[in-house]
Tab-separated table of C-alpha atoms in Angstrom:
chain	number	residue	atom	x	y	z
A	860	MET	CA	-23.831	18.111	-8.895
A	861	THR	CA	-20.832	18.983	-6.743
A	862	THR	CA	-17.718	19.677	-8.779
A	863	LEU	CA	-14.667	17.702	-7.671
A	864	ARG	CA	-10.997	17.652	-8.647
A	865	PHE	CA	-9.241	14.659	-10.206
A	866	ALA	CA	-5.614	14.052	-11.141
A	867	LEU	CA	-4.731	12.538	-14.521
A	868	THR	CA	-1.258	11.072	-15.082
A	869	PRO	CA	-0.177	10.465	-18.700
A	870	GLY	CA	2.269	7.661	-17.868
A	871	GLU	CA	5.163	6.848	-20.201
A	872	PRO	CA	6.018	10.046	-22.138
A	873	ALA	CA	7.041	8.097	-25.263
A	874	GLY	CA	3.721	6.223	-25.349
A	875	ILE	CA	0.132	7.108	-26.133
A	876	GLY	CA	-0.681	8.455	-22.667
A	877	PRO	CA	0.042	12.111	-23.523
A	878	ASP	CA	-1.946	11.714	-26.759
A	879	LEU	CA	-4.928	10.313	-24.856
A	880	CYS	CA	-4.902	13.250	-22.426
A	881	LEU	CA	-4.875	15.757	-25.264
A	882	LEU	CA	-7.554	14.067	-27.360
A	883	LEU	CA	-9.738	13.691	-24.271
A	884	ALA	CA	-9.453	17.428	-23.610
A	885	ARG	CA	-11.393	18.185	-26.781
A	886	ASN	CA	-14.569	17.481	-24.808
A	887	ALA	CA	-15.738	19.187	-21.634
A	888	GLN	CA	-15.520	17.243	-18.375
A	889	PRO	CA	-18.026	17.493	-15.505
A	890	HIS	CA	-15.208	17.907	-12.987
A	891	ALA	CA	-11.890	19.759	-12.716
A	892	LEU	CA	-9.422	17.367	-14.347
A	893	ILE	CA	-5.756	18.227	-13.838
A	894	ALA	CA	-3.020	16.547	-15.864
A	895	VAL	CA	0.087	16.021	-13.735
A	896	ALA	CA	2.505	16.179	-16.623
A	897	SER	CA	5.207	18.052	-18.460
A	898	LEU	CA	3.734	21.149	-20.060
A	899	ASP	CA	6.477	21.090	-22.691
A	900	LEU	CA	5.721	17.445	-23.535
A	901	LEU	CA	2.013	18.127	-23.995
A	902	GLU	CA	2.674	21.246	-26.097
A	903	ARG	CA	4.989	19.367	-28.443
A	904	ARG	CA	2.734	16.324	-28.672
A	905	ALA	CA	-0.271	18.542	-29.451
A	906	SER	CA	1.727	20.081	-32.289
A	907	GLU	CA	2.713	16.630	-33.600
A	908	LEU	CA	-0.900	15.472	-33.462
A	909	GLY	CA	-2.199	18.677	-35.036
A	910	VAL	CA	-4.744	19.233	-32.250
A	911	ASP	CA	-5.568	22.686	-30.938
A	912	ILE	CA	-5.744	22.296	-27.158
A	913	ARG	CA	-5.291	25.212	-24.771
A	914	LEU	CA	-2.978	24.070	-21.972
A	915	ILE	CA	-3.587	25.983	-18.749
A	916	ALA	CA	-0.691	25.857	-16.280
A	917	ILE	CA	-2.004	25.820	-12.723
A	918	ASP	CA	-0.515	26.662	-9.348
A	919	PRO	CA	-0.558	23.506	-7.174
A	920	ASP	CA	-1.146	25.744	-4.163
A	921	ALA	CA	-4.271	27.215	-5.773
A	922	LEU	CA	-5.932	24.333	-7.592
A	923	PRO	CA	-8.945	25.202	-9.782
A	924	ASP	CA	-12.419	24.157	-8.682
A	925	ALA	CA	-14.305	24.622	-11.941
A	926	PRO	CA	-13.956	22.280	-14.941
A	927	ALA	CA	-11.778	23.476	-17.799
A	928	PRO	CA	-13.731	24.497	-20.926
A	929	ALA	CA	-13.919	22.081	-23.856
A	930	GLY	CA	-10.714	22.261	-25.863
A	931	SER	CA	-8.532	22.995	-22.850
A	932	LEU	CA	-6.657	21.095	-20.156
A	933	TYR	CA	-5.327	22.084	-16.746
A	934	VAL	CA	-1.677	21.079	-16.294
A	935	TRP	CA	0.361	20.786	-13.108
A	936	ASP	CA	3.730	21.199	-14.799
A	937	THR	CA	6.094	18.357	-13.913
A	938	PRO	CA	9.317	18.691	-15.919
A	939	LEU	CA	10.765	15.867	-17.969
A	940	ARG	CA	14.285	14.712	-17.138
A	941	ALA	CA	15.160	14.361	-20.845
A	942	PRO	CA	13.445	15.190	-24.158
A	943	ALA	CA	10.712	12.674	-25.010
A	944	TYR	CA	9.934	11.469	-28.524
A	945	PRO	CA	6.996	9.305	-29.628
A	946	GLY	CA	7.913	5.638	-29.572
A	947	LYS	CA	11.433	6.117	-28.157
A	948	LEU	CA	11.885	4.986	-24.571
A	949	ASP	CA	14.435	6.794	-22.417
A	950	PRO	CA	15.308	5.511	-18.922
A	951	ARG	CA	16.225	9.058	-17.908
A	952	ASN	CA	12.492	9.867	-17.732
A	953	ALA	CA	11.712	7.105	-15.232
A	954	ASP	CA	11.994	9.606	-12.362
A	955	TYR	CA	9.585	11.908	-14.167
A	956	VAL	CA	6.963	9.161	-14.459
A	957	LEU	CA	7.234	8.312	-10.761
A	958	GLU	CA	7.114	11.988	-9.802
A	959	THR	CA	3.773	12.397	-11.596
A	960	LEU	CA	2.390	9.385	-9.712
A	961	THR	CA	3.702	10.655	-6.396
A	962	ARG	CA	2.205	14.112	-6.873
A	963	ALA	CA	-1.167	12.692	-7.894
A	964	GLY	CA	-1.266	10.038	-5.179
A	965	GLN	CA	-0.139	12.365	-2.408
A	966	GLY	CA	-2.653	14.932	-3.628
A	967	CYS	CA	-5.389	12.328	-3.153
A	968	LEU	CA	-4.124	11.478	0.335
A	969	ASP	CA	-4.061	15.159	1.242
A	970	GLY	CA	-7.635	15.657	0.050
A	971	HIS	CA	-6.751	17.907	-2.900
A	972	PHE	CA	-8.036	15.350	-5.434
A	973	ALA	CA	-11.103	13.122	-5.209
A	974	GLY	CA	-9.275	10.444	-7.191
A	975	MET	CA	-6.586	9.748	-9.772
A	976	ILE	CA	-6.774	8.272	-13.263
A	977	THR	CA	-3.651	6.772	-14.794
A	978	ALA	CA	-2.535	6.227	-18.370
A	979	PRO	CA	-0.106	3.337	-19.017
A	980	VAL	CA	3.488	3.227	-17.818
A	981	HIS	CA	6.311	1.094	-19.211
A	982	LYS	CA	7.628	-1.079	-16.368
A	983	GLY	CA	10.677	-2.258	-18.303
A	984	VAL	CA	12.202	1.154	-18.921
A	985	ILE	CA	11.697	2.158	-15.271
A	986	ASN	CA	13.567	-0.966	-14.189
A	987	GLU	CA	16.282	-0.210	-16.758
A	988	ALA	CA	16.783	3.071	-14.923
A	989	GLY	CA	17.749	1.070	-11.838
A	990	ILE	CA	14.459	1.591	-10.032
A	991	ALA	CA	12.658	-1.472	-8.693
A	992	PHE	CA	9.133	-1.059	-10.061
A	993	SER	CA	6.498	-3.734	-10.620
A	994	GLY	CA	3.554	-1.508	-11.526
A	995	HIS	CA	1.137	1.251	-10.600
A	996	THR	CA	-0.679	-0.927	-8.085
A	997	GLU	CA	2.364	-1.817	-5.994
A	998	PHE	CA	3.749	1.728	-6.203
A	999	LEU	CA	0.502	3.255	-4.933
A	1000	ALA	CA	0.173	0.603	-2.243
A	1001	ASP	CA	3.614	1.624	-0.935
A	1002	LEU	CA	2.816	5.327	-1.224
A	1003	THR	CA	-0.391	4.930	0.764
A	1004	ALA	CA	1.029	2.347	3.216
A	1005	THR	CA	-1.591	-0.189	2.115
A	1006	ARG	CA	-0.906	-3.829	3.009
A	1007	GLN	CA	-3.319	-5.540	0.645
A	1008	VAL	CA	-4.857	-4.397	-2.623
A	1009	VAL	CA	-7.129	-6.141	-5.097
A	1010	MET	CA	-7.117	-5.861	-8.887
A	1011	MET	CA	-10.535	-5.466	-10.470
A	1012	LEU	CA	-11.344	-4.827	-14.113
A	1013	ALA	CA	-14.719	-3.487	-15.106
A	1014	THR	CA	-16.654	-2.675	-18.218
A	1015	ARG	CA	-20.263	-1.690	-18.650
A	1016	GLY	CA	-22.290	-4.553	-17.167
A	1017	LEU	CA	-19.453	-6.633	-15.664
A	1018	ARG	CA	-16.885	-6.353	-12.859
A	1019	VAL	CA	-14.224	-9.037	-12.311
A	1020	ALA	CA	-11.871	-9.078	-9.308
A	1021	LEU	CA	-8.961	-11.494	-8.891
A	1022	VAL	CA	-7.805	-13.607	-5.959
A	1023	THR	CA	-4.382	-14.048	-7.600
A	1024	THR	CA	-2.937	-11.845	-10.333
A	1025	HIS	CA	0.365	-12.254	-12.173
A	1026	LEU	CA	1.417	-15.757	-11.174
A	1027	PRO	CA	2.447	-18.760	-13.271
A	1028	LEU	CA	-0.507	-21.133	-13.488
A	1029	LYS	CA	1.424	-23.857	-11.635
A	1030	ASP	CA	1.709	-21.564	-8.574
A	1031	VAL	CA	-1.965	-20.576	-8.378
A	1032	PRO	CA	-3.388	-23.447	-6.272
A	1033	ALA	CA	-0.855	-22.971	-3.466
A	1034	ALA	CA	-1.553	-19.216	-3.453
A	1035	ILE	CA	-5.286	-19.694	-2.844
A	1036	THR	CA	-5.177	-19.868	0.937
A	1037	PRO	CA	-8.038	-19.181	3.344
A	1038	GLU	CA	-6.239	-16.026	4.480
A	1039	ARG	CA	-5.823	-14.620	0.963
A	1040	LEU	CA	-9.387	-15.488	-0.017
A	1041	GLN	CA	-10.710	-13.824	3.152
A	1042	ARG	CA	-8.685	-10.630	2.591
A	1043	VAL	CA	-9.615	-10.298	-1.078
A	1044	SER	CA	-13.313	-11.013	-0.464
A	1045	ARG	CA	-13.550	-8.493	2.358
A	1046	ILE	CA	-11.804	-5.776	0.353
A	1047	LEU	CA	-14.027	-6.422	-2.663
A	1048	HIS	CA	-17.183	-6.334	-0.540
A	1049	THR	CA	-16.129	-3.200	1.374
A	1050	ASP	CA	-15.181	-1.201	-1.713
A	1051	LEU	CA	-18.346	-2.179	-3.578
A	1052	VAL	CA	-20.260	-0.769	-0.604
A	1053	GLU	CA	-18.152	2.309	0.122
A	1054	LYS	CA	-16.829	3.302	-3.314
A	1055	PHE	CA	-19.571	2.039	-5.610
A	1056	GLY	CA	-22.570	2.706	-3.354
A	1057	ILE	CA	-23.941	-0.856	-3.501
A	1058	PRO	CA	-25.580	-1.516	-0.095
A	1059	ARG	CA	-25.360	-5.340	-0.149
A	1060	PRO	CA	-23.283	-6.479	-3.102
A	1061	ARG	CA	-23.903	-9.942	-4.527
A	1062	ILE	CA	-20.603	-11.540	-5.514
A	1063	LEU	CA	-20.316	-14.700	-7.610
A	1064	VAL	CA	-17.201	-16.739	-6.790
A	1065	CYS	CA	-15.515	-19.010	-9.331
A	1066	GLY	CA	-14.204	-22.422	-8.409
A	1067	LEU	CA	-10.564	-23.146	-9.171
A	1068	ASN	CA	-11.007	-26.436	-11.007
A	1069	PRO	CA	-13.184	-27.442	-13.979
A	1070	HIS	CA	-16.797	-27.898	-12.856
A	1071	ALA	CA	-15.755	-26.358	-9.508
A	1072	GLY	CA	-13.994	-29.616	-8.632
A	1073	GLU	CA	-17.021	-31.825	-9.326
A	1074	GLY	CA	-17.368	-32.944	-5.729
A	1075	GLY	CA	-13.651	-33.615	-5.345
A	1076	HIS	CA	-13.229	-35.741	-8.474
A	1077	LEU	CA	-11.482	-32.887	-10.375
A	1078	GLY	CA	-9.610	-31.323	-7.469
A	1079	ARG	CA	-10.184	-30.770	-3.773
A	1080	GLU	CA	-9.463	-27.050	-3.366
A	1081	GLU	CA	-13.176	-26.231	-3.495
A	1082	LEU	CA	-14.022	-28.724	-0.734
A	1083	GLU	CA	-11.043	-28.067	1.505
A	1084	ILE	CA	-10.370	-24.337	1.090
A	1085	ILE	CA	-12.819	-22.315	-0.960
A	1086	GLU	CA	-16.212	-23.498	0.320
A	1087	PRO	CA	-15.275	-23.480	4.058
A	1088	THR	CA	-13.786	-19.991	3.673
A	1089	LEU	CA	-16.873	-18.683	1.877
A	1090	GLU	CA	-19.092	-20.152	4.604
A	1091	GLY	CA	-17.158	-18.244	7.252
A	1092	LEU	CA	-17.429	-15.024	5.256
A	1093	ARG	CA	-21.157	-15.512	4.757
A	1094	ALA	CA	-21.467	-15.695	8.542
A	1095	GLU	CA	-19.935	-12.190	8.597
A	1096	GLY	CA	-22.700	-10.956	6.290
A	1097	LEU	CA	-20.991	-11.120	2.888
A	1098	ASN	CA	-23.308	-12.178	0.076
A	1099	LEU	CA	-21.069	-14.696	-1.691
A	1100	VAL	CA	-22.448	-17.257	-4.130
A	1101	GLY	CA	-20.283	-20.237	-5.031
A	1102	PRO	CA	-17.878	-21.693	-5.737
A	1103	LEU	CA	-19.451	-21.966	-9.183
A	1104	PRO	CA	-18.041	-23.530	-12.370
A	1105	ALA	CA	-16.407	-20.690	-14.279
A	1106	ASP	CA	-17.565	-21.982	-17.658
A	1107	THR	CA	-21.237	-21.472	-16.743
A	1108	LEU	CA	-20.888	-18.592	-14.278
A	1109	PHE	CA	-20.096	-16.150	-17.115
A	1110	THR	CA	-23.533	-16.462	-18.724
A	1111	PRO	CA	-26.366	-13.901	-18.758
A	1112	LYS	CA	-28.513	-16.008	-16.433
A	1113	HIS	CA	-25.974	-15.679	-13.619
A	1114	LEU	CA	-24.457	-12.275	-14.402
A	1115	GLU	CA	-27.834	-10.551	-14.546
A	1116	HIS	CA	-28.147	-10.711	-10.769
A	1117	CYS	CA	-24.595	-10.067	-9.584
A	1118	ASP	CA	-22.533	-6.986	-8.765
A	1119	ALA	CA	-19.095	-8.557	-9.255
A	1120	VAL	CA	-17.379	-11.836	-10.053
A	1121	LEU	CA	-14.424	-13.061	-8.005
A	1122	ALA	CA	-12.118	-15.172	-10.183
A	1123	MET	CA	-9.356	-17.349	-8.772
A	1124	TYR	CA	-6.701	-16.397	-11.325
A	1125	HIS	CA	-5.903	-13.901	-14.066
A	1126	ASP	CA	-6.829	-15.867	-17.183
A	1127	GLN	CA	-9.966	-17.337	-15.631
A	1128	GLY	CA	-11.808	-14.048	-15.431
A	1129	LEU	CA	-10.121	-11.442	-17.584
A	1130	PRO	CA	-10.504	-13.035	-21.042
A	1131	VAL	CA	-14.278	-12.919	-20.605
A	1132	LEU	CA	-14.232	-9.302	-19.465
A	1133	LYS	CA	-11.907	-8.213	-22.270
A	1134	TYR	CA	-14.006	-10.017	-24.851
A	1135	LYS	CA	-17.039	-8.153	-23.589
A	1136	GLY	CA	-15.447	-4.735	-23.251
A	1137	PHE	CA	-11.981	-4.475	-24.746
A	1138	GLY	CA	-11.186	-0.844	-25.434
A	1139	ALA	CA	-13.936	0.204	-23.036
A	1140	ALA	CA	-12.733	-1.386	-19.813
A	1141	VAL	CA	-11.117	0.057	-16.723
A	1142	ASN	CA	-8.649	-1.245	-14.159
A	1143	VAL	CA	-9.645	-0.337	-10.588
A	1144	THR	CA	-7.326	-0.801	-7.614
A	1145	LEU	CA	-9.415	-1.813	-4.601
A	1146	GLY	CA	-8.232	-1.588	-1.002
A	1147	LEU	CA	-6.439	1.757	-1.328
A	1148	PRO	CA	-7.547	4.679	0.844
A	1149	ILE	CA	-7.815	6.667	-2.407
A	1150	ILE	CA	-9.700	6.198	-5.683
A	1151	ARG	CA	-7.496	5.041	-8.540
A	1152	THR	CA	-8.646	3.886	-11.963
A	1153	SER	CA	-6.620	3.141	-15.061
A	1154	VAL	CA	-6.872	2.190	-18.697
A	1155	ASP	CA	-6.832	-1.523	-19.556
A	1156	HIS	CA	-4.103	-1.311	-22.232
A	1157	GLY	CA	-0.398	-0.657	-22.582
A	1158	THR	CA	1.772	2.172	-23.860
A	1159	ALA	CA	1.335	1.320	-27.590
A	1160	LEU	CA	4.666	2.906	-28.507
A	1161	ASP	CA	4.079	2.269	-32.210
A	1162	LEU	CA	0.930	4.432	-32.159
A	1163	ALA	CA	2.310	7.361	-30.154
A	1164	GLY	CA	2.165	10.616	-32.087
A	1165	THR	CA	-0.005	9.166	-34.867
A	1166	GLY	CA	-3.433	10.145	-33.541
A	1167	ASP	CA	-4.663	6.679	-34.575
A	1168	ILE	CA	-5.828	5.708	-31.088
A	1169	ASP	CA	-9.064	5.039	-29.230
A	1170	CYS	CA	-9.837	7.008	-26.063
A	1171	GLY	CA	-12.589	4.576	-25.006
A	1172	SER	CA	-10.755	2.977	-22.088
A	1173	LEU	CA	-9.617	6.323	-20.668
A	1174	GLU	CA	-13.155	7.669	-20.969
A	1175	VAL	CA	-14.489	4.695	-18.989
A	1176	ALA	CA	-11.698	5.121	-16.427
A	1177	LEU	CA	-12.791	8.729	-15.943
A	1178	GLU	CA	-16.473	7.806	-15.755
A	1179	THR	CA	-15.723	5.137	-13.162
A	1180	ALA	CA	-13.604	7.441	-11.001
A	1181	TYR	CA	-16.338	10.102	-11.110
A	1182	GLN	CA	-19.007	7.557	-10.121
A	1183	MET	CA	-16.890	6.155	-7.300
A	1184	ALA	CA	-16.194	9.601	-5.880
A	1185	GLY	CA	-19.883	10.475	-6.125
A	1186	SER	CA	-20.855	7.281	-4.309
A	1187	ARG	CA	-18.327	8.030	-1.603
A	1188	GLY	CA	-19.963	11.389	-1.005
């Protein structure tokens, strides 16, 4: 197996991200994993956690090719702007968080990293610092000059992508336009082929309304927007099945023969996925020219520095990034 390099960003320094990076480093990785983080932060957090991890400062102009041994972690030192303490947010470190993301993302664009894996950030404290920030996804889209991205969550045995993401439910129907549905479907199909190595992905598409509109009696979006759009996409060669009623789509009979589900809105698809794989799910940003995966949870400020955390989601995020890079060749 070819050894690749990946960037790991620990996110909010007062949260559990640094802890996750350190606990993860207890086990050997198959690739060279480089934490883009404050060396001082990781040293102090390791001491607070009582874990013995050897932190290896690296030169960004001479990045290592071989994996770090078990019990050690490569670190591209990125200094904090202010001291960081578990559970205590400080807006002064907002620039630090964004600098880690910029270094990792630009490193992917420049070909130094095969992908990046992100631990959770705290959007509120970044905005308190006077920086307009709505999340990793939008930040990386701007950094990579990407017009359209798609949010997909995955766990073992299920992938769910979203046509709309963080919208009030009352605004969802108007947002499901033929143009948006076309863009999202094409991105999902293309990335399943190019980044997941699935030659002809089979995608199940949810209807918007109960019973997928029941022939227009429970809503007309399926008849007037979704079905005509899917027909046009099928003519392009996309293997799209639906629109199907969401309440029966998420059953073993249907999921057994699909590569991804396309849900119309956030709480249509993600509750099922999180029920199936909470703590072992990954957030994948599709449509970027780089590979980016993330954990499916927040900063958990109350658990930072306690060691009472589960690395499952970060482990799956790593696994997924490795598989995607391998499929990309």
